PDB file of C-alpha atoms in Angstrom:
ATOM      1  CA  UNK A   1      51.028   1.294  93.657  1.00 67.00           C
ATOM      2  CA  UNK A   2      54.099   0.310  95.058  1.00 82.00           C
ATOM      3  CA  UNK A   3      54.994   2.006  98.278  1.00 85.00           C
ATOM      4  CA  UNK A   4      58.578   2.021  98.624  1.00 88.00           C
ATOM      5  CA  UNK A   5      59.525   5.310  99.876  1.00 90.00           C
ATOM      6  CA  UNK A   6      58.972   5.768 104.037  1.00 92.00           C
ATOM      7  CA  UNK A   7      58.738   9.665 105.224  1.00 91.00           C
ATOM      8  CA  UNK A   8      57.897  10.909 108.714  1.00 94.00           C
ATOM      9  CA  UNK A   9      55.923  14.143 109.410  1.00 93.00           C
ATOM     10  CA  UNK A  10      54.688  15.469 113.298  1.00 96.00           C
ATOM     11  CA  UNK A  11      51.743  16.136 114.008  1.00 95.00           C
ATOM     12  CA  UNK A  12      50.099  18.244 116.901  1.00 95.00           C
ATOM     13  CA  UNK A  13      47.977  15.631 119.009  1.00 95.00           C
ATOM     14  CA  UNK A  14      44.685  16.604 118.531  1.00 96.00           C
ATOM     15  CA  UNK A  15      45.699  16.473 114.513  1.00 96.00           C
ATOM     16  CA  UNK A  16      47.163  13.680 114.853  1.00 97.00           C
ATOM     17  CA  UNK A  17      43.409  12.140 116.848  1.00 96.00           C
ATOM     18  CA  UNK A  18      41.254  13.735 114.836  1.00 96.00           C
ATOM     19  CA  UNK A  19      42.959  12.306 111.146  1.00 96.00           C
ATOM     20  CA  UNK A  20      43.207   8.891 113.084  1.00 96.00           C
ATOM     21  CA  UNK A  21      39.486   8.886 113.938  1.00 96.00           C
ATOM     22  CA  UNK A  22      38.768  10.243 110.626  1.00 96.00           C
ATOM     23  CA  UNK A  23      40.714   7.218 108.552  1.00 96.00           C
ATOM     24  CA  UNK A  24      39.309   4.621 111.434  1.00 97.00           C
ATOM     25  CA  UNK A  25      35.334   5.842 110.559  1.00 97.00           C
ATOM     26  CA  UNK A  26      36.564   5.962 106.875  1.00 96.00           C
ATOM     27  CA  UNK A  27      38.050   1.888 107.187  1.00 97.00           C
ATOM     28  CA  UNK A  28      41.384   3.277 106.055  1.00 97.00           C
ATOM     29  CA  UNK A  29      44.484   3.506 107.481  1.00 96.00           C
ATOM     30  CA  UNK A  30      46.277   6.901 108.569  1.00 96.00           C
ATOM     31  CA  UNK A  31      48.382   6.515 105.783  1.00 94.00           C
ATOM     32  CA  UNK A  32      46.322   5.430 103.196  1.00 94.00           C
ATOM     33  CA  UNK A  33      44.249   8.939 104.551  1.00 95.00           C
ATOM     34  CA  UNK A  34      47.365  10.850 104.313  1.00 94.00           C
ATOM     35  CA  UNK A  35      48.054   9.589 100.544  1.00 92.00           C
ATOM     36  CA  UNK A  36      44.697  10.361  99.078  1.00 91.00           C
ATOM     37  CA  UNK A  37      44.668  14.034 100.890  1.00 92.00           C
ATOM     38  CA  UNK A  38      48.276  14.439  99.324  1.00 88.00           C
ATOM     39  CA  UNK A  39      46.887  13.131  95.823  1.00 84.00           C
ATOM     40  CA  UNK A  40      43.486  14.901  95.758  1.00 83.00           C
ATOM     41  CA  UNK A  41      45.795  18.670  97.212  1.00 85.00           C
ATOM     42  CA  UNK A  42      48.613  18.218  94.746  1.00 85.00           C
ATOM     43  CA  UNK A  43      47.712  16.697  92.037  1.00 77.00           C
ATOM     44  CA  UNK A  44      50.251  13.472  91.833  1.00 73.00           C
ATOM     45  CA  UNK A  45      48.095  11.776  89.026  1.00 75.00           C
ATOM     46  CA  UNK A  46      49.659   9.799  86.041  1.00 78.00           C
ATOM     47  CA  UNK A  47      49.423  11.022  82.699  1.00 83.00           C
ATOM     48  CA  UNK A  48      46.593   7.981  81.656  1.00 88.00           C
ATOM     49  CA  UNK A  49      44.401   9.153  84.413  1.00 84.00           C
ATOM     50  CA  UNK A  50      44.435  13.060  83.270  1.00 83.00           C
ATOM     51  CA  UNK A  51      43.182  12.092  79.648  1.00 89.00           C
ATOM     52  CA  UNK A  52      40.793   9.993  81.231  1.00 91.00           C
ATOM     53  CA  UNK A  53      39.758  13.002  83.051  1.00 87.00           C
ATOM     54  CA  UNK A  54      39.640  15.383  79.953  1.00 86.00           C
ATOM     55  CA  UNK A  55      37.494  12.497  77.951  1.00 89.00           C
ATOM     56  CA  UNK A  56      35.195  12.357  80.447  1.00 91.00           C
ATOM     57  CA  UNK A  57      34.581  16.421  80.847  1.00 84.00           C
ATOM     58  CA  UNK A  58      34.870  16.703  76.578  1.00 83.00           C
ATOM     59  CA  UNK A  59      32.054  14.266  76.731  1.00 87.00           C
ATOM     60  CA  UNK A  60      29.589  16.111  78.515  1.00 86.00           C
ATOM     61  CA  UNK A  61      29.032  18.929  75.701  1.00 79.00           C
ATOM     62  CA  UNK A  62      28.984  21.869  77.792  1.00 79.00           C
ATOM     63  CA  UNK A  63      28.345  24.987  76.545  1.00 79.00           C
ATOM     64  CA  UNK A  64      31.779  26.673  77.321  1.00 78.00           C
ATOM     65  CA  UNK A  65      33.423  29.255  75.007  1.00 81.00           C
ATOM     66  CA  UNK A  66      36.486  29.966  73.808  1.00 83.00           C
ATOM     67  CA  UNK A  67      39.067  31.244  75.899  1.00 82.00           C
ATOM     68  CA  UNK A  68      38.774  34.749  74.241  1.00 84.00           C
ATOM     69  CA  UNK A  69      35.146  34.928  74.976  1.00 85.00           C
ATOM     70  CA  UNK A  70      35.214  33.599  78.287  1.00 82.00           C
ATOM     71  CA  UNK A  71      37.508  36.432  79.336  1.00 81.00           C
ATOM     72  CA  UNK A  72      36.004  39.223  78.067  1.00 79.00           C
ATOM     73  CA  UNK A  73      32.554  37.860  80.364  1.00 81.00           C
ATOM     74  CA  UNK A  74      34.127  37.973  83.185  1.00 83.00           C
ATOM     75  CA  UNK A  75      37.128  40.395  83.153  1.00 79.00           C
ATOM     76  CA  UNK A  76      35.853  44.144  83.257  1.00 79.00           C
ATOM     77  CA  UNK A  77      37.500  46.572  81.288  1.00 79.00           C
ATOM     78  CA  UNK A  78      39.860  48.835  83.304  1.00 81.00           C
ATOM     79  CA  UNK A  79      36.887  51.612  82.295  1.00 80.00           C
ATOM     80  CA  UNK A  80      34.821  49.762  83.956  1.00 79.00           C
ATOM     81  CA  UNK A  81      36.191  49.494  87.376  1.00 80.00           C
ATOM     82  CA  UNK A  82      36.649  53.688  87.426  1.00 83.00           C
ATOM     83  CA  UNK A  83      34.569  55.087  90.011  1.00 82.00           C
ATOM     84  CA  UNK A  84      31.997  57.123  88.218  1.00 79.00           C
ATOM     85  CA  UNK A  85      32.884  60.708  87.621  1.00 77.00           C
ATOM     86  CA  UNK A  86      30.405  63.493  87.300  1.00 73.00           C
ATOM     87  CA  UNK A  87      31.145  63.565  83.635  1.00 64.00           C
ATOM     88  CA  UNK A  88      30.314  59.306  83.125  1.00 54.00           C
ATOM     89  CA  UNK A  89      27.320  60.086  85.253  1.00 55.00           C
ATOM     90  CA  UNK A  90      25.413  61.975  83.395  1.00 56.00           C
ATOM     91  CA  UNK A  91      26.413  59.725  80.607  1.00 54.00           C
TER      92      UNK A  91
END
């Protein structure tokens, strides 16, 4: 990756010290640590990387239902969200 843009961020002394020590433990520069965090947090990935990730997930052959079936399994109906009433409790 070509690094051609420069930016300045202000950190508290505590945050700067923590991140500097963390970067040193990982054998990286503070800048490299921050760039990696940005990619991890905001998903700054190129198309080839995204396509490769989808292919890797597809190759796992996980038992995944259709989006409609998954929604029905995970989202309760409005009736199920209502508190029990006397007439419903007797059923």
